[in-house]
Short mmCIF file of C-alpha atoms and ligand atoms in Angstrom, two decimals:
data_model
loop_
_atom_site.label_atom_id
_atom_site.label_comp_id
_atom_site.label_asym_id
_atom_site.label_seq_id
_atom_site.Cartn_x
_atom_site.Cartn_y
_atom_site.Cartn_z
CA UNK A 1 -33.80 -139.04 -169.52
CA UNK A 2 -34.21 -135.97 -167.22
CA UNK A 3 -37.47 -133.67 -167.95
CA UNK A 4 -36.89 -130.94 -170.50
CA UNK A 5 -37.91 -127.31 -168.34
CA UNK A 6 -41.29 -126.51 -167.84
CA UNK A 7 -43.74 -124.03 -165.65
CA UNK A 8 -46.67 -124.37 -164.17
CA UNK A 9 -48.31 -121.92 -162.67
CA UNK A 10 -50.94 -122.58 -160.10
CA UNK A 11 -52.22 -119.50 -158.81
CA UNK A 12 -52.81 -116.16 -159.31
CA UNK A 13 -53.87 -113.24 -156.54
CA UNK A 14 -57.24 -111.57 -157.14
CA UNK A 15 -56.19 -108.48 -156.20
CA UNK A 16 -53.20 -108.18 -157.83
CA UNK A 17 -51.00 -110.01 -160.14
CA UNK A 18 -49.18 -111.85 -157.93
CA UNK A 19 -48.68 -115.11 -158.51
CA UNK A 20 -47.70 -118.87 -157.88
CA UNK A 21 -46.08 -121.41 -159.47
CA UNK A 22 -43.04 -124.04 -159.68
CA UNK A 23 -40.45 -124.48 -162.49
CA UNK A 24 -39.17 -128.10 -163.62
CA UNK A 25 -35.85 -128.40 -164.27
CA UNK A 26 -33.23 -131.25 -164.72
CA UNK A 27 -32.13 -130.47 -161.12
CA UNK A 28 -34.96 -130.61 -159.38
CA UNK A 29 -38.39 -128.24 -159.18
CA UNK A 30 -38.04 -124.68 -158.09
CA UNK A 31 -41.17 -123.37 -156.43
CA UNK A 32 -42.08 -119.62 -156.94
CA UNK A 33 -42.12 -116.78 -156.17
CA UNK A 34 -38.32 -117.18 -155.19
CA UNK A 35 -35.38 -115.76 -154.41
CA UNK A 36 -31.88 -117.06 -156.01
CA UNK A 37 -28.97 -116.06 -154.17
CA UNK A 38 -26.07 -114.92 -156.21
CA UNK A 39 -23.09 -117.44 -156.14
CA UNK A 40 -20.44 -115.41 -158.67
CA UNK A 41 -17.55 -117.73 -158.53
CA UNK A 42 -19.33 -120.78 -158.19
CA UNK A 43 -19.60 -120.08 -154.56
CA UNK A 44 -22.46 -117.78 -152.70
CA UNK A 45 -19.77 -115.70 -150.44
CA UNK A 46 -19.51 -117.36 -147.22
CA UNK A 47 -21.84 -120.32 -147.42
CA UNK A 48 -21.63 -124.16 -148.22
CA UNK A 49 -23.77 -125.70 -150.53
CA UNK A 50 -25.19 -127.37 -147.16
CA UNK A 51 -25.89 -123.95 -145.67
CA UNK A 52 -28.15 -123.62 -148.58
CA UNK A 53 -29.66 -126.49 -148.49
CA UNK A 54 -30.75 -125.47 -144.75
CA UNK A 55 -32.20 -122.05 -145.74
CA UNK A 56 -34.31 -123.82 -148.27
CA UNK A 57 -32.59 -122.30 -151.14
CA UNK A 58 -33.62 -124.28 -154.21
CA UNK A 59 -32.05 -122.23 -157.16
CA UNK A 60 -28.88 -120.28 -157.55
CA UNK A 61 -27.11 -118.05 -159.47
CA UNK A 62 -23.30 -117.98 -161.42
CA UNK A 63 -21.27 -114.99 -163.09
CA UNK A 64 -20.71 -115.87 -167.08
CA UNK A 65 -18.42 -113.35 -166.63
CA UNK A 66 -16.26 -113.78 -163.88
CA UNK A 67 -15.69 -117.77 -164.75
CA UNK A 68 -15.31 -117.28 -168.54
CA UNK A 69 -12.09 -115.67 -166.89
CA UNK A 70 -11.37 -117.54 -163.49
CA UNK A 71 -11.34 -120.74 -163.91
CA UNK A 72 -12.33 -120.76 -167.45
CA UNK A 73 -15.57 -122.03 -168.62
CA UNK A 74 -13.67 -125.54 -170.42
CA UNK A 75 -12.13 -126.24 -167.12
CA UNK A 76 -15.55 -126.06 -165.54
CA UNK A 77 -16.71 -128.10 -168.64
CA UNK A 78 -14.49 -130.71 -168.34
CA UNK A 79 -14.86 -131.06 -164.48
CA UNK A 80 -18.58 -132.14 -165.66
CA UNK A 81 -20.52 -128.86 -165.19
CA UNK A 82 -21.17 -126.23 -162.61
CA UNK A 83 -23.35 -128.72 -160.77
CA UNK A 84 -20.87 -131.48 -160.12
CA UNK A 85 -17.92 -128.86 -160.05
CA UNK A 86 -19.31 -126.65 -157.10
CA UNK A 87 -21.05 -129.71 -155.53
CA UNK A 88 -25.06 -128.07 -155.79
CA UNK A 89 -26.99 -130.70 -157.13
CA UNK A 90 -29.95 -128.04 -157.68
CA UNK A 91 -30.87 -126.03 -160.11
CA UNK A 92 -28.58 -123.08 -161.01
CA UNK A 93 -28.83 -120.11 -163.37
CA UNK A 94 -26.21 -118.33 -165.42
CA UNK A 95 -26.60 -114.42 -166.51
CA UNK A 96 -25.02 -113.63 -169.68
CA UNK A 97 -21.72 -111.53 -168.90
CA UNK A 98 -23.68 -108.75 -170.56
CA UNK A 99 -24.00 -106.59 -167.68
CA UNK A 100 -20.52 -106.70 -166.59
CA UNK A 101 -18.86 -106.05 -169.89
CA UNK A 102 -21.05 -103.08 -170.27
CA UNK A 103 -20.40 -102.09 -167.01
CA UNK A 104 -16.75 -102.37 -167.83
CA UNK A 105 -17.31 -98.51 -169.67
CA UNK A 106 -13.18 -97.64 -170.40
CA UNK A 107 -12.27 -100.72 -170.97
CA UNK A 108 -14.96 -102.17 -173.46
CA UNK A 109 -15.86 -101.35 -176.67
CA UNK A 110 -19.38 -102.91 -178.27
CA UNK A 111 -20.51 -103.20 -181.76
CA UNK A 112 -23.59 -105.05 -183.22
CA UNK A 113 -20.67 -107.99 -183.42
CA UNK A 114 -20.39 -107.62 -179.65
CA UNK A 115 -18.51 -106.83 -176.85
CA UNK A 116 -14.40 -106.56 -176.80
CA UNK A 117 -13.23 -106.04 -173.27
CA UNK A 118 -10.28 -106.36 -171.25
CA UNK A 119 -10.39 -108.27 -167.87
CA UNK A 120 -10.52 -106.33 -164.99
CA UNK A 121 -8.20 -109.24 -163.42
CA UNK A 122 -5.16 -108.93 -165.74
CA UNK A 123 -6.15 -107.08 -168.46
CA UNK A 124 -6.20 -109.80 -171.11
CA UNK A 125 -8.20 -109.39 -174.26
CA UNK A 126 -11.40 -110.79 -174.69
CA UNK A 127 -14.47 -110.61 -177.11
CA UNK A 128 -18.47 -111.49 -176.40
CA UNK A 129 -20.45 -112.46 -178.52
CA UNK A 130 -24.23 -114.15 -178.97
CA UNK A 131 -22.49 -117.35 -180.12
CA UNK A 132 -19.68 -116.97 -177.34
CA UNK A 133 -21.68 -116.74 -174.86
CA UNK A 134 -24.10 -119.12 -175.38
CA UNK A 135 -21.38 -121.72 -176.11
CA UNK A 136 -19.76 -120.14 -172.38
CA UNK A 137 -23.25 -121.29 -170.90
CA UNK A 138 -22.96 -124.06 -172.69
CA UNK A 139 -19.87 -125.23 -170.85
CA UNK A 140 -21.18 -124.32 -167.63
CA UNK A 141 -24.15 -126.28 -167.56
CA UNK A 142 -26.53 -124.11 -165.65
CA UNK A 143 -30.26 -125.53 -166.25
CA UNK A 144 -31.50 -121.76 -166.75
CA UNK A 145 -29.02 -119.79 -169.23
CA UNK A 146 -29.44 -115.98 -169.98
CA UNK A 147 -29.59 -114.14 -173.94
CA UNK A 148 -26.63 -111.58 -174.47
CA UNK A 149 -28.29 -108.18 -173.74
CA UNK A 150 -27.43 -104.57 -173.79
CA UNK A 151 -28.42 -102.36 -170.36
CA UNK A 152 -27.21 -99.14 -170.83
CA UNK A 153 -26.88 -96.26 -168.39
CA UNK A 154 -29.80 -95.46 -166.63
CA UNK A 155 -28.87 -91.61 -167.69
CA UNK A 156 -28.82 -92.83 -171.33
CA UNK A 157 -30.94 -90.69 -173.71
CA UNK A 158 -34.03 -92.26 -175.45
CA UNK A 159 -32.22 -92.94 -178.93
CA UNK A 160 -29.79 -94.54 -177.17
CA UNK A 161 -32.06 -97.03 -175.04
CA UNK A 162 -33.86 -98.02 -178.78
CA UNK A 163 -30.14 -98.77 -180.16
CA UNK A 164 -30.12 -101.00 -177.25
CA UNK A 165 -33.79 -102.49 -178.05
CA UNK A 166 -32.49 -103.12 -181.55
CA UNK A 167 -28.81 -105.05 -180.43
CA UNK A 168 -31.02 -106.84 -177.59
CA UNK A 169 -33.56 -107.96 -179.88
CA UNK A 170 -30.74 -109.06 -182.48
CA UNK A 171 -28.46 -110.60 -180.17
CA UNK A 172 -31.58 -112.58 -178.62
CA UNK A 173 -32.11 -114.33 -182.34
CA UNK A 174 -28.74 -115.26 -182.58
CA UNK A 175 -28.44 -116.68 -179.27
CA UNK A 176 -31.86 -118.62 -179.86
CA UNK A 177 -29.80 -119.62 -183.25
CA UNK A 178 -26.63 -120.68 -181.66
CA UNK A 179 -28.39 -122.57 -178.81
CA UNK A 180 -30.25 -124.40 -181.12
CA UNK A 181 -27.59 -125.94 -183.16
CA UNK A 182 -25.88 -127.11 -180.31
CA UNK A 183 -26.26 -130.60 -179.62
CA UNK A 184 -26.41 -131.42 -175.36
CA UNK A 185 -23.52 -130.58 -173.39
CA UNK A 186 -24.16 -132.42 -170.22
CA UNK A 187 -27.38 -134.57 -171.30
CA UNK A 188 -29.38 -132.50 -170.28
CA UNK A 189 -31.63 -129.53 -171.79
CA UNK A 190 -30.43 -125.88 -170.78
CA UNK A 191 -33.53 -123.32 -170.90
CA UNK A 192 -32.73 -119.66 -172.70
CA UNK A 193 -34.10 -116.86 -171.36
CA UNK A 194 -34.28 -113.67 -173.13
CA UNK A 195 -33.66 -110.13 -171.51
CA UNK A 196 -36.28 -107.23 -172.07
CA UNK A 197 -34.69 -104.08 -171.66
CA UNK A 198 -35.78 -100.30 -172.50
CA UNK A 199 -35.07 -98.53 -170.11
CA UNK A 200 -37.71 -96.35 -168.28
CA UNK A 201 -39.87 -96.03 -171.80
CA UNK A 202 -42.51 -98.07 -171.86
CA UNK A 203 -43.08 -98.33 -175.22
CA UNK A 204 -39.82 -99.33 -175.84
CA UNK A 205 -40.61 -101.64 -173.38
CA UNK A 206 -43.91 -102.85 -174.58
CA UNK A 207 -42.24 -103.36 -178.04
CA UNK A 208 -39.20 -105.00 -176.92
CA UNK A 209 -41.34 -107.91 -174.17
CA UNK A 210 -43.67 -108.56 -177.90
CA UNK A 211 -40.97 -109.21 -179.94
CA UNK A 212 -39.31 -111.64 -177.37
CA UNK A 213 -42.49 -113.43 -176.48
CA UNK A 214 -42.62 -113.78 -180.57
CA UNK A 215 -39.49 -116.25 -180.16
CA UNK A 216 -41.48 -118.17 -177.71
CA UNK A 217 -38.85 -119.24 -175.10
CA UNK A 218 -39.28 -120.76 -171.85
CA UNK A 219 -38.88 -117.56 -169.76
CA UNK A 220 -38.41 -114.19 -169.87
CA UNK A 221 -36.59 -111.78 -167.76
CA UNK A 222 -36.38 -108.09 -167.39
CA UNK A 223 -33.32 -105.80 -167.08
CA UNK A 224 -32.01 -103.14 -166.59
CA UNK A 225 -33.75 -101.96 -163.45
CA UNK A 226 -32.98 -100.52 -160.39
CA UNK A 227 -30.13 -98.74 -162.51
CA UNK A 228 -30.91 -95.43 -161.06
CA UNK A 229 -34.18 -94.44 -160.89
CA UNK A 230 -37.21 -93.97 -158.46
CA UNK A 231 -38.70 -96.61 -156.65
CA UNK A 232 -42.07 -95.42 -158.39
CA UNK A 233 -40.37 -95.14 -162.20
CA UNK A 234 -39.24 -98.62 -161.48
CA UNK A 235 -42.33 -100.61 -160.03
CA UNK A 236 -43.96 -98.58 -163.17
CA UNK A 237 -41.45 -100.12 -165.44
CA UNK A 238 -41.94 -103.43 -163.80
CA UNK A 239 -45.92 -103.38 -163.94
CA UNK A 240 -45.77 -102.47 -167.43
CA UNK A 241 -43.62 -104.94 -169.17
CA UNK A 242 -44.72 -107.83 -166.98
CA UNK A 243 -48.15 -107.27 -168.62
CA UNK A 244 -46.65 -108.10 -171.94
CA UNK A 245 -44.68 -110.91 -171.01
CA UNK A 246 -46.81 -114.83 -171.59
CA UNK A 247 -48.86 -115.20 -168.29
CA UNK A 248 -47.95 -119.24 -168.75
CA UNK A 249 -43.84 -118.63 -168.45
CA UNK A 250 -41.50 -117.40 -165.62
CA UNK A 251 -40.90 -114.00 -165.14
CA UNK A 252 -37.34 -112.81 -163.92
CA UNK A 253 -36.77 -109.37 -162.44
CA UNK A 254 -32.68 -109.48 -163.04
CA UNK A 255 -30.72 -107.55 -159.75
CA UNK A 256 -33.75 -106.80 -157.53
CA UNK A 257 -33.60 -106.02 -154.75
CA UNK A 258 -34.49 -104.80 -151.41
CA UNK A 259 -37.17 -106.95 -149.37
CA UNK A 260 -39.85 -104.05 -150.51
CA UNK A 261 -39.39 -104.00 -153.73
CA UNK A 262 -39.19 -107.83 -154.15
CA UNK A 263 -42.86 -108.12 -152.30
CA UNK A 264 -43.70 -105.08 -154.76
CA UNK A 265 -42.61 -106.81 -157.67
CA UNK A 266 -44.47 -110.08 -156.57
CA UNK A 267 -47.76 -108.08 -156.85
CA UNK A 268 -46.45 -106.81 -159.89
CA UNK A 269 -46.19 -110.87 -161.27
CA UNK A 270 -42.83 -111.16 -161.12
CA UNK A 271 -41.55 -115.03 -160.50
CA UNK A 272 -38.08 -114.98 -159.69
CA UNK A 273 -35.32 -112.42 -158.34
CA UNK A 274 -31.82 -112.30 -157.32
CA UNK A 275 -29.60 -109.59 -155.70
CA UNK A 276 -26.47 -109.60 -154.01
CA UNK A 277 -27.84 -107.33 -150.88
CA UNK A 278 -28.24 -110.69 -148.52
CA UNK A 279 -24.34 -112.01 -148.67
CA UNK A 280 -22.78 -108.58 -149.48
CA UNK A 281 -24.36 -106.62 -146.83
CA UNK A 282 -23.93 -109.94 -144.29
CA UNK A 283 -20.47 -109.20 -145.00
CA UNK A 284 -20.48 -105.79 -143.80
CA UNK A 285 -22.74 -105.84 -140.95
CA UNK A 286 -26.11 -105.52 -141.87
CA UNK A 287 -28.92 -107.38 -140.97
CA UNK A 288 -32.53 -107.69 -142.88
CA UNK A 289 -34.99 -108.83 -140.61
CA UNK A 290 -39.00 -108.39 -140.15
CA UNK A 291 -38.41 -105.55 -138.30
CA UNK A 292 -35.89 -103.44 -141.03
CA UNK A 293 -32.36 -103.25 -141.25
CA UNK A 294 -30.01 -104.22 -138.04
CA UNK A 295 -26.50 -102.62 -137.61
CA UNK A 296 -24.83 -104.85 -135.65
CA UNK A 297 -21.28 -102.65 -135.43
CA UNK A 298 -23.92 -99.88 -133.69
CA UNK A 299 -23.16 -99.49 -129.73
CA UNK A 300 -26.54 -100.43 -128.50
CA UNK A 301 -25.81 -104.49 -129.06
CA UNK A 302 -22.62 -104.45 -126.94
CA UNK A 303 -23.74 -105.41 -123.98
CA UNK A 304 -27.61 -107.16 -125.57
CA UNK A 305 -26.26 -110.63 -124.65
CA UNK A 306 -29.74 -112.39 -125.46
CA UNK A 307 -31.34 -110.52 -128.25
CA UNK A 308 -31.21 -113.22 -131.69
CA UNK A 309 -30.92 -110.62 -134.96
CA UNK A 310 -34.32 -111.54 -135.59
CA UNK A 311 -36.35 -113.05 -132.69
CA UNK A 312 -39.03 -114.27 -135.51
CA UNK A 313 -36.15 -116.04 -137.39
CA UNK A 314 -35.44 -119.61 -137.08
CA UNK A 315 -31.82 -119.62 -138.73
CA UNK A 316 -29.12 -121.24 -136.65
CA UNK A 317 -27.62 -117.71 -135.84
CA UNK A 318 -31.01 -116.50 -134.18
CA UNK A 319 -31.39 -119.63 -132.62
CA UNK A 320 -28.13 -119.78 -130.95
CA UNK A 321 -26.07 -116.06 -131.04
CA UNK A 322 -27.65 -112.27 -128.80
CA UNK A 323 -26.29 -109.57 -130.55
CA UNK A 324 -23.25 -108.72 -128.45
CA UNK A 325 -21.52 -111.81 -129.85
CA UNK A 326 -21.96 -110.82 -133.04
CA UNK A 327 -21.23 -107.25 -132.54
CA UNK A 328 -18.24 -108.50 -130.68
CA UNK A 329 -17.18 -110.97 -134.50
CA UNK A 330 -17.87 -108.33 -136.54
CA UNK A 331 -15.93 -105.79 -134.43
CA UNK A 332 -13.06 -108.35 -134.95
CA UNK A 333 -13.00 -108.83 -138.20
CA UNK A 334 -14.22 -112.42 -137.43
CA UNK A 335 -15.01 -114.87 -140.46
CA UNK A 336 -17.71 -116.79 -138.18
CA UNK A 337 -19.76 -113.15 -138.08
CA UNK A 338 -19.82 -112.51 -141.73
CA UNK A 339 -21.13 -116.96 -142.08
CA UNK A 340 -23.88 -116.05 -139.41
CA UNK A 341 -25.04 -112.75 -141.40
CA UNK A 342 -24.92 -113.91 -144.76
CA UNK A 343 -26.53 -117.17 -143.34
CA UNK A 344 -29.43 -115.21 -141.45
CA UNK A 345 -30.11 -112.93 -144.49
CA UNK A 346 -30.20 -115.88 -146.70
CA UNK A 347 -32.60 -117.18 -144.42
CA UNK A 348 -34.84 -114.15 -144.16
CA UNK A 349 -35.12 -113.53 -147.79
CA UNK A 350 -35.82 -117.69 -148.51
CA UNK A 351 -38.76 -117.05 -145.59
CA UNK A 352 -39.71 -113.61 -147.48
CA UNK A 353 -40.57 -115.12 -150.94
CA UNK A 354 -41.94 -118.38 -149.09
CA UNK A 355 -44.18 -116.48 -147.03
CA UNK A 356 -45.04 -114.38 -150.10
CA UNK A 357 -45.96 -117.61 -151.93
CA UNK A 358 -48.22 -119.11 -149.09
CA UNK A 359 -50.05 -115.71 -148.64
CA UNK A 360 -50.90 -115.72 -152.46
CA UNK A 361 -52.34 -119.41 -152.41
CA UNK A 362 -54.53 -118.59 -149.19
CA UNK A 363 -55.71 -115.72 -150.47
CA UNK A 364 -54.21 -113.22 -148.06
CA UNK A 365 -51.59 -111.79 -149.81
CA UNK A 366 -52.58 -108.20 -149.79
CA UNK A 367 -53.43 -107.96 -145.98
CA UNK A 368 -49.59 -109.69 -145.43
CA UNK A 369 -47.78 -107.31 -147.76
CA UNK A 370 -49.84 -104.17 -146.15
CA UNK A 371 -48.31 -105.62 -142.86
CA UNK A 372 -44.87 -106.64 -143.91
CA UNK A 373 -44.15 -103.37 -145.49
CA UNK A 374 -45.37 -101.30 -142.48
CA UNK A 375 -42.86 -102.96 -140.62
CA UNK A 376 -40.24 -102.72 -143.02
CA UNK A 377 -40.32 -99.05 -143.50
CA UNK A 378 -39.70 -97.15 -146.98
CA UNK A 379 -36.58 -98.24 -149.49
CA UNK A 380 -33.97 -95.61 -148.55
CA UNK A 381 -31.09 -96.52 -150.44
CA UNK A 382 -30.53 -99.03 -153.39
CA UNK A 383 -27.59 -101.01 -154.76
CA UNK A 384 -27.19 -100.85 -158.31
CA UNK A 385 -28.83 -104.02 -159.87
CA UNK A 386 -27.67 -107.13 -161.16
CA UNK A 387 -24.06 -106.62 -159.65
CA UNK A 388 -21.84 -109.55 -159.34
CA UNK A 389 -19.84 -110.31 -156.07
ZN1 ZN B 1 -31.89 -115.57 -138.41
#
């Protein structure tokens, strides 16, 4: 019989709260800090499960959402999981649809029941629930599966983020209910994590991380950030509820982020973090690399025949493509530039949380993130969080 999940952390920063450890799972172990790139429709945009495996991705993520209604969550069932249906034999993680249906604002309507919503695909009728969507995750398979939660606007008015609190909190014990009177899908044990959420008031905050860690789960994440706000109110926010969150489970930051504000959040003792910035923005042209952002549509790489993206990357598109190649696939709307972007920045932010992990267990982590950030340059502009692709 596989192992049932587990963490183990094995070391902390002095300086900081950063930390290191590595997650057991059915699939395989998951060291972290780490980064889990987001794979919506059972596929991370533009990359093979063997691309992955090359960038050292360990972990991934799926859409509840988006295959409760394309292909259907029974089909995926029946075809013997996520895992054997996409053909990653690693762990993966599902969110709970929560984020989308609220994001779905016109066409959704929740109540402490849950969520009915029409799909933004044909504009069938559906209804979430705790018990739907656990038994959706169910079907699915992922080893990691997420707690329906609220996030509402980052504009939302205090009384508004407590209702949210209160339906998170709620929903969380009826998910916790509902996963626990369901016998093994796949043979396997599925680990729940709950959502904190409260906004940019940290007592709300505070109160929501105690009551979750009172359900003693395997992990815990946090949501609802980088909705909005300041890079400050955020890292604040982040600080402040990891400190209430068990120091012996994984901590999730859900939708974040940028390469700064994932090394910020490591210091901050968050374990694991996915985005959609790497294989979105790869799509469209940009670059991450140790030196900032590269634009590779801008004029100055037309004729920079032996410049890699990122001469200290060691992907196969730094090794092997200059700049005016790619400029000259991305200029024509060439499927082989948007592989070697998302591919590189895959790469890059694998290396990022690696690096990040090594630094903490030699005891150099704060020199490397003083030195990596100066290099980076300040966060400019942020996606909105835990977006889907
Ligand atoms: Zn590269």
């Amino acid at each position: 019989m596989p192992q049932p999940f587990s963490f183990d952390l094995l070391a902390t920063d002095s300086a900081s709260s950063a930390r290191v450890g590595v997650m057991h799972t059915a699939h395989g172990d998951v060291q972290t800090p780490v980064f889990m790139p987001v794979g919506t429709q059972a596929t991370v945009k533009a990359m093979s499960p063997a691309d992955l495996e090359v960038c050292g991705c360990s972990i991934i993520l799926a859409n509840t959402y988006h295959l409760h209604l394309r292909p259907g969550s029974d089909l995926v069932r029946d075809a013997g999981g996520l895992h054997r249906f996409e053909r990653w034999n690693h762990p993966i993680l599902t969110d709970s649809g929560g984020f989308q249906v609220f994001s779905l604002k016109d066409i959704s309507k929740a109540s402490d029941e849950g969520v009915q919503f029409q799909s933004h695909i044909d504009g069938s009728r559906h209804f979430f629930s705790p018990e739907s969507v656990m038994e959706i995750q169910h079907n699915l398979g992922a080893d990691i599966i997420m707690a329906f939660d609220e996030c509402p606007p980052s504009n939302a008015p205090a009384d508004k983020v407590k209702k949210a609190v209160d339906r998170t909190l709620g929903w969380a014990r009826r998910c916790v209910e509902a996963h626990a009177r369901t016998p093994l899908q796949h043979g396997y044990g599925q680990a729940l994590f709950p959502v904190v959420q409260g906004g940019t008031v940290l007592e709300l905050r505070e109160a929501c991380a105690r009551e979750l860690t009172s359900l003693d789960l395997p992990g815990y994440a946090v949501g609802g950030c980088a909705v909005g706000e300041s890079n400050e109110v955020m890292y604040s926010v982040v600080e402040h509820t990891a400190k209430h969150l068990p120091q012996g489970k994984p901590r999730y930051l859900m939708g974040v982020g940028m390469p700064q504000d994932i090394i910020e959040c490591i210091a901050r003792g968050i374990d694991m973090f996915d985005c959609v910035l790497p294989t979105r923005d790869g799509r469209t042209g940009t670059a991450y690399t140790w030196a900032g952002k590269v634009q590779i549509r801008n004029a100055c790489h037309r004729r920079d025949f032996d410049t890699p993206l990122d001469p200290a990357c060691t992907c196969y598109c730094c090794a092997n493509f200059g700049r005016a190649y790619l400029r000259h696939l991305y200029v024509a709307g060439e499927i082989l530039g948007m592989h070697m972007l998302t591919l590189h920045n895959i790469h890059f932010f694998m290396d990022l949380v690696r690096q990040a992990g090594q630094r903490i267990g030699d005891g150099t982590f704060g020199a490397w993130k003083r030195e990596v950030l100066a290099k980076l340059g300040p966060v400019k502009k942020r996606d909105s969080a835990e977006a889907a692709e």
